[in-house]
PDB file of N, CA and C in Angstrom:
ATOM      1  N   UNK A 754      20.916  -0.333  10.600  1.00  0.00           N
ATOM      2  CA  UNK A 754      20.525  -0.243   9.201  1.00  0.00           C
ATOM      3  C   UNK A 754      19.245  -1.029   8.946  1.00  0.00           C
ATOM      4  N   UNK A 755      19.309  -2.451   9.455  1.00  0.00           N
ATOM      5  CA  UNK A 755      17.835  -3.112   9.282  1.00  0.00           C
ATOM      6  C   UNK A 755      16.770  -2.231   9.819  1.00  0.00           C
ATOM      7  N   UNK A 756      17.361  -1.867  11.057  1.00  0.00           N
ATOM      8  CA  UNK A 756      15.854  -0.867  11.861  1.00  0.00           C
ATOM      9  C   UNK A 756      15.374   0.087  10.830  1.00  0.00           C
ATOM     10  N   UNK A 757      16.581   0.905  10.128  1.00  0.00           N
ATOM     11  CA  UNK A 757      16.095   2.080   8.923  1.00  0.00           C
ATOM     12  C   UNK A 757      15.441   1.471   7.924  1.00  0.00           C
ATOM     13  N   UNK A 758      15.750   0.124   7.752  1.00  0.00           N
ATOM     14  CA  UNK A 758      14.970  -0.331   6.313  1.00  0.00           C
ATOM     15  C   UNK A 758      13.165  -0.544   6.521  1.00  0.00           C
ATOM     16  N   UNK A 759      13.276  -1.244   8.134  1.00  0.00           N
ATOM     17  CA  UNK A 759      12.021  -1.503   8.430  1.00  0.00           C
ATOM     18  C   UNK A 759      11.160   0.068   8.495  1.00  0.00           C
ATOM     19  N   UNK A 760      11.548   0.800   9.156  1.00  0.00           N
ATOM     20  CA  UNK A 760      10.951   1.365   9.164  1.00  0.00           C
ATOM     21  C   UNK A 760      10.700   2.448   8.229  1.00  0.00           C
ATOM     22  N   UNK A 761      12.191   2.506   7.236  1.00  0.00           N
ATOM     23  CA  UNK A 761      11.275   3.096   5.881  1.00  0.00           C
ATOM     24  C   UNK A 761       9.844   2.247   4.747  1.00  0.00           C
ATOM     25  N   UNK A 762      10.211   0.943   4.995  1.00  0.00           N
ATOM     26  CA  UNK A 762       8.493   0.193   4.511  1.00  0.00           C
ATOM     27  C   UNK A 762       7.483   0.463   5.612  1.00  0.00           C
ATOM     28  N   UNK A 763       7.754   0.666   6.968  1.00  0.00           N
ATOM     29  CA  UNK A 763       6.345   0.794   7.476  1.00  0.00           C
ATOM     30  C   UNK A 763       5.637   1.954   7.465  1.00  0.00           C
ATOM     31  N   UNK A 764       6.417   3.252   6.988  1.00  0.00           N
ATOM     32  CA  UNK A 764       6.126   4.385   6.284  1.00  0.00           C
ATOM     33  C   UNK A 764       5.479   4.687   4.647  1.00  0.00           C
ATOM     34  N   UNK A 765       6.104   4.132   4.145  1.00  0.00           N
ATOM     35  CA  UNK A 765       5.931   3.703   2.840  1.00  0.00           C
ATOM     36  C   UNK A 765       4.238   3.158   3.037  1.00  0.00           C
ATOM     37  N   UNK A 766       4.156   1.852   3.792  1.00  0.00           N
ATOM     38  CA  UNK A 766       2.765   1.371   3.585  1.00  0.00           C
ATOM     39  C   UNK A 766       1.632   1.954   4.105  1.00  0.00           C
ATOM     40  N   UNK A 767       2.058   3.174   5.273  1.00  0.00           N
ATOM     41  CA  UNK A 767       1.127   3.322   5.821  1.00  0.00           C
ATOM     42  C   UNK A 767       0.966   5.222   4.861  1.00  0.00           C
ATOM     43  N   UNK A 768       1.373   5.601   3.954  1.00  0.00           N
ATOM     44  CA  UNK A 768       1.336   6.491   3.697  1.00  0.00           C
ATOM     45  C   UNK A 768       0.421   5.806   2.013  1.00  0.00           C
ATOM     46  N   UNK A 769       0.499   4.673   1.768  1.00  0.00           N
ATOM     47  CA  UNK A 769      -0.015   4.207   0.460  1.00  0.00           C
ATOM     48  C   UNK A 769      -1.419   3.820   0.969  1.00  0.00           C
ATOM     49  N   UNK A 770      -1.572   3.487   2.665  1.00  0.00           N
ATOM     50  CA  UNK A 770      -2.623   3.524   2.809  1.00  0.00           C
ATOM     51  C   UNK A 770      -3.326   4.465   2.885  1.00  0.00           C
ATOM     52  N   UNK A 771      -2.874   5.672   3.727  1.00  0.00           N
ATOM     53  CA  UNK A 771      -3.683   6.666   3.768  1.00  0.00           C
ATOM     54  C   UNK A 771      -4.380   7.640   2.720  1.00  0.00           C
ATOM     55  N   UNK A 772      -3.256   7.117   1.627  1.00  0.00           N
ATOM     56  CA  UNK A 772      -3.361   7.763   0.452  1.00  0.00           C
ATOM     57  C   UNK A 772      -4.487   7.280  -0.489  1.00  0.00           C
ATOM     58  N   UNK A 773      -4.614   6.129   0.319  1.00  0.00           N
ATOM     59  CA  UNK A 773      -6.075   5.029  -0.448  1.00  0.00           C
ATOM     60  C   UNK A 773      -7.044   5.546   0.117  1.00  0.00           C
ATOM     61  N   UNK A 774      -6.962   5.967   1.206  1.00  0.00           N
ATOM     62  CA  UNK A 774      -8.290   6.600   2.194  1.00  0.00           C
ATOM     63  C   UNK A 774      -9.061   7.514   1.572  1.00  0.00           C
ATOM     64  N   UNK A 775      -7.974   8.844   1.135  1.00  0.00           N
ATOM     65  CA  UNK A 775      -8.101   9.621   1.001  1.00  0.00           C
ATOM     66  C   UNK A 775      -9.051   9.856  -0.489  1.00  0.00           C
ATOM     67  N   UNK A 776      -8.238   8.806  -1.335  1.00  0.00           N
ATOM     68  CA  UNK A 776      -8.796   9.212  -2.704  1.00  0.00           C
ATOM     69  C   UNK A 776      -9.720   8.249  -2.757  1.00  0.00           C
ATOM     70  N   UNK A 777     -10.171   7.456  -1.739  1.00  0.00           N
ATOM     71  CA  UNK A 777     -11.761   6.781  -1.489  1.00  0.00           C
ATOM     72  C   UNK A 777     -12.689   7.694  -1.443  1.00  0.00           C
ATOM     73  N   UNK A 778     -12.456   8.713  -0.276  1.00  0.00           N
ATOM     74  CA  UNK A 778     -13.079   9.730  -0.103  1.00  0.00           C
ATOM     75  C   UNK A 778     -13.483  10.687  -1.044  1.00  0.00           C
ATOM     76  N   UNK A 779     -12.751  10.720  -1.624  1.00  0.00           N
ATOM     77  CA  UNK A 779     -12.814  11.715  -2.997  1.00  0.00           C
ATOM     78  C   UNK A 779     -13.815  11.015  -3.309  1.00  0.00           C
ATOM     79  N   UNK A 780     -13.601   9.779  -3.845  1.00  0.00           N
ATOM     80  CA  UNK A 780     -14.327   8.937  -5.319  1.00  0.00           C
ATOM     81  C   UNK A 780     -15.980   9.075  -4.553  1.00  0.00           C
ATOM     82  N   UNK A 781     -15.986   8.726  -3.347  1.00  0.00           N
ATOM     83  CA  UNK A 781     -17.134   8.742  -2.750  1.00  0.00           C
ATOM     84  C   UNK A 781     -17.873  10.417  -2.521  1.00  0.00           C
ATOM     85  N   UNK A 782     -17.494  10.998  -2.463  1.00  0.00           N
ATOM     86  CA  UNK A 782     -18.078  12.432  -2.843  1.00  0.00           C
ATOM     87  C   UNK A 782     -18.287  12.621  -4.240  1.00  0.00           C
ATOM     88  N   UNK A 783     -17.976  12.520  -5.252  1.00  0.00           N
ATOM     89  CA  UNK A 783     -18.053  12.647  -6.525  1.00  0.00           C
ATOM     90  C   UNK A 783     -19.406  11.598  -7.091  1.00  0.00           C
ATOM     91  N   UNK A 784     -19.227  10.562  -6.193  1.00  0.00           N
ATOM     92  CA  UNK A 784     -20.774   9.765  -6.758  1.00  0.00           C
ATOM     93  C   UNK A 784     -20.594   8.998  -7.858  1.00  0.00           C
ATOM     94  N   UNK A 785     -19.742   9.167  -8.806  1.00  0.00           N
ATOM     95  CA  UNK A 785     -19.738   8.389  -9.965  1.00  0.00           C
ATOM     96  C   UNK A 785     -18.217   8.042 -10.201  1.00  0.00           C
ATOM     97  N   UNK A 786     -17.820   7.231  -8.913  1.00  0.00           N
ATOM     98  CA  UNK A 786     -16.549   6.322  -9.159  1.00  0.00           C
ATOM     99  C   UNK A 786     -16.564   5.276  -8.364  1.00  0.00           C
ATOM    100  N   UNK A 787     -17.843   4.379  -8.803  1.00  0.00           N
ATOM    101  CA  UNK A 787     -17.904   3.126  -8.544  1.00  0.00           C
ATOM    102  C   UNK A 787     -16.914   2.227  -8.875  1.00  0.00           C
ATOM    103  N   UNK A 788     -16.937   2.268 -10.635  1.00  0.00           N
ATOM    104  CA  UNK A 788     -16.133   1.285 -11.608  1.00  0.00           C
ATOM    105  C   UNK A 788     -14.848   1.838 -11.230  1.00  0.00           C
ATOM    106  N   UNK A 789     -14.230   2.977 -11.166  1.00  0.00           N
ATOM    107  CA  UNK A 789     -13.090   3.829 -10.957  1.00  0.00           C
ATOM    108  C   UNK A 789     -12.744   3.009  -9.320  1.00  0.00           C
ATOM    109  N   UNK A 790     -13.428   3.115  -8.354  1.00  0.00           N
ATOM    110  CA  UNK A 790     -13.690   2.429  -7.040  1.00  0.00           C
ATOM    111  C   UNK A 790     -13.065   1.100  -7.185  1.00  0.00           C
ATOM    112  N   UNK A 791     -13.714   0.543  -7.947  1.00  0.00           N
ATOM    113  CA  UNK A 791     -13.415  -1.124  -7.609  1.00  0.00           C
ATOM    114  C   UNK A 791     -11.884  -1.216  -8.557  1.00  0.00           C
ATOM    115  N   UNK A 792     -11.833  -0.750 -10.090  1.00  0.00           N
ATOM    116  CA  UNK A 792     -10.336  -0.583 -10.329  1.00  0.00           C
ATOM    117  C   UNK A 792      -9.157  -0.391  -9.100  1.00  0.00           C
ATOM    118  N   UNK A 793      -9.813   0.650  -8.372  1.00  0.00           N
ATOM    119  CA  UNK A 793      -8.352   1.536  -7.972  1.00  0.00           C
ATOM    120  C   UNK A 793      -8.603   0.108  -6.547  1.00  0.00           C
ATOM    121  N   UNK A 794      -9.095  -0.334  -5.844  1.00  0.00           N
ATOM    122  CA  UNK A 794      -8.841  -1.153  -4.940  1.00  0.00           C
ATOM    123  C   UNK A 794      -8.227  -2.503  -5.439  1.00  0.00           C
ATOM    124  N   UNK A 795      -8.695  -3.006  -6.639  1.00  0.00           N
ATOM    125  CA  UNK A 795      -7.648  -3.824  -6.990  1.00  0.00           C
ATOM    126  C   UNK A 795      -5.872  -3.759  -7.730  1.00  0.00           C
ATOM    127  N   UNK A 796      -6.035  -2.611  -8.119  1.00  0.00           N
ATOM    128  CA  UNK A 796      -5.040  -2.021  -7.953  1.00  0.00           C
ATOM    129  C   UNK A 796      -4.263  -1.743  -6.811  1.00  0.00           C
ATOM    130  N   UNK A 797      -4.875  -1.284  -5.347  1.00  0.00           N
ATOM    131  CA  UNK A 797      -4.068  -1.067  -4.180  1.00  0.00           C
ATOM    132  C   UNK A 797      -4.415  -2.483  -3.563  1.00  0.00           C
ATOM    133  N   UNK A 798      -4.653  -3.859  -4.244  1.00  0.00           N
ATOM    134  CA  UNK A 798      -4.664  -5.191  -3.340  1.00  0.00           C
ATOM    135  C   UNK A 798      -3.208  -5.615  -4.043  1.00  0.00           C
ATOM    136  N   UNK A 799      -2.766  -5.615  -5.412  1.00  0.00           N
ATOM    137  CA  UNK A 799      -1.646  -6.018  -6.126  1.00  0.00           C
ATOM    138  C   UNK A 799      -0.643  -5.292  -5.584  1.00  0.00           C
ATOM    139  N   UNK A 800      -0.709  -3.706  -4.913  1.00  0.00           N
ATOM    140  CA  UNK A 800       0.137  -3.115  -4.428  1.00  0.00           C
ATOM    141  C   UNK A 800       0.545  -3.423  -3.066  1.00  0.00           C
ATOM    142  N   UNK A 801       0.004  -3.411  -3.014  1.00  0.00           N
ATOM    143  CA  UNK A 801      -0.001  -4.350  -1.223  1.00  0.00           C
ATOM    144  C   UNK A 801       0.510  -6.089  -1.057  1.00  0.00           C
ATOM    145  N   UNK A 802      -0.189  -6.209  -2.591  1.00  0.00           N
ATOM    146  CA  UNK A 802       0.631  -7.835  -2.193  1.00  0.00           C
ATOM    147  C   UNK A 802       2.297  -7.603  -2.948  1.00  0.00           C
ATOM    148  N   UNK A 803       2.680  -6.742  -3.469  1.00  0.00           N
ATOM    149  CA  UNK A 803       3.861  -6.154  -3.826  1.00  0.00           C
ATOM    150  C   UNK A 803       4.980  -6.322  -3.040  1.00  0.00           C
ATOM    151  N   UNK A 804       4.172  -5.268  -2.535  1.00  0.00           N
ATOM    152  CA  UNK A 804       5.006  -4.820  -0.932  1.00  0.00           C
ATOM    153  C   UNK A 804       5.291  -5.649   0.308  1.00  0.00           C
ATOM    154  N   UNK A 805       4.549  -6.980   0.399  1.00  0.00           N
ATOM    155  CA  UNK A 805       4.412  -8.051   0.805  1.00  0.00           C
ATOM    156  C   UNK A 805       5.127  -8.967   0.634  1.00  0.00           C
ATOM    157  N   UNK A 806       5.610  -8.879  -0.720  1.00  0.00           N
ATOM    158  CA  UNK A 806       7.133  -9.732  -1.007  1.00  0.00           C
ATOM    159  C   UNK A 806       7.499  -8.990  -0.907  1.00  0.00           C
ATOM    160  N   UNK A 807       8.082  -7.940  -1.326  1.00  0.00           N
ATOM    161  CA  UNK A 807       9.348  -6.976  -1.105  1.00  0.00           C
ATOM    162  C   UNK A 807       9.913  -6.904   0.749  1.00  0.00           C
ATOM    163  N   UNK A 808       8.732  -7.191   1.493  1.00  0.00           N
ATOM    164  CA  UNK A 808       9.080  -7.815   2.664  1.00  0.00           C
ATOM    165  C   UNK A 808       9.354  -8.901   2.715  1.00  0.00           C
ATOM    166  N   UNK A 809       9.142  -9.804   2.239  1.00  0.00           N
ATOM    167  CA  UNK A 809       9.527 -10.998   2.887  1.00  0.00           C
ATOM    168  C   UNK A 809      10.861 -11.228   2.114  1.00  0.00           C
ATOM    169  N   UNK A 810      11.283 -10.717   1.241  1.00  0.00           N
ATOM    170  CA  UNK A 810      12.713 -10.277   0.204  1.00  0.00           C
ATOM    171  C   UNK A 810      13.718 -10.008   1.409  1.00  0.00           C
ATOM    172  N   UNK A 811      13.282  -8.611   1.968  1.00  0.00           N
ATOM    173  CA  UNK A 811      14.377  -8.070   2.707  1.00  0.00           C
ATOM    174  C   UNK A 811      14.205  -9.044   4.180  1.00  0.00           C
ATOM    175  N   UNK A 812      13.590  -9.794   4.540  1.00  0.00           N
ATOM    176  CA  UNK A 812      13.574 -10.140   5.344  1.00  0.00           C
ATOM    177  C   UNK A 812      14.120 -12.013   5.547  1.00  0.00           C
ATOM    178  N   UNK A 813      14.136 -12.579   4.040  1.00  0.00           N
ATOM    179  CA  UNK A 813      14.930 -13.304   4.098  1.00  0.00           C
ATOM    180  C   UNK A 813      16.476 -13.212   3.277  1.00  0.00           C
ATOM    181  N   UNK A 814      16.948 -11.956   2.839  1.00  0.00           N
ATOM    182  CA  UNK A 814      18.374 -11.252   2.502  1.00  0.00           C
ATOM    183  C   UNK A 814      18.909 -11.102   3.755  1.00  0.00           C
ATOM    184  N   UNK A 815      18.497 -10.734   4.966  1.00  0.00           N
ATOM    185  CA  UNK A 815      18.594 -10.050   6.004  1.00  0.00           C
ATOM    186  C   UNK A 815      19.181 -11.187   7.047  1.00  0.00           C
ATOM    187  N   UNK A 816      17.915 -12.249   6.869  1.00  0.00           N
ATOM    188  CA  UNK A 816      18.413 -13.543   8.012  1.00  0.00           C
ATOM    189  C   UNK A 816      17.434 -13.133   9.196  1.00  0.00           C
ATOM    190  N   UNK A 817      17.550 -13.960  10.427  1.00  0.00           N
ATOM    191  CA  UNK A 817      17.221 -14.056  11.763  1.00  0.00           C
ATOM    192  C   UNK A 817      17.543 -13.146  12.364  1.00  0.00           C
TER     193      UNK A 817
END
């Protein structure tokens, strides 16, 4: 069950990353989502530090 938990967050993060990639890419073809740019990355730094406790949550619920 721990193995399923871990590895449903390491899915989770790496799909919130890619998903950041992606709509970088966008913003950067479009040319005019600088301000939109720097929003949405501090937005995916709070999300990330989120998810960062929510690990260290399950990981001290969990134990050694």
């Amino acid at each position: 069950m721990l193995v399923l938990n871990w590895l449903l967050l390491i899915l989770l993060l790496w799909f919130s990353l890619l998903g950041f990639v992606v709509f970088m890419l966008v913003l950067a073809m479009t040319g005019n989502g600088t301000k939109k740019a720097a929003a949405l990355m501090a937005r995916q730094a709070f999300i990330f530090e989120r998810s960062h406790r929510i690990e260290q949550v399950i990981s001290d619920f969990c134990g050694p």
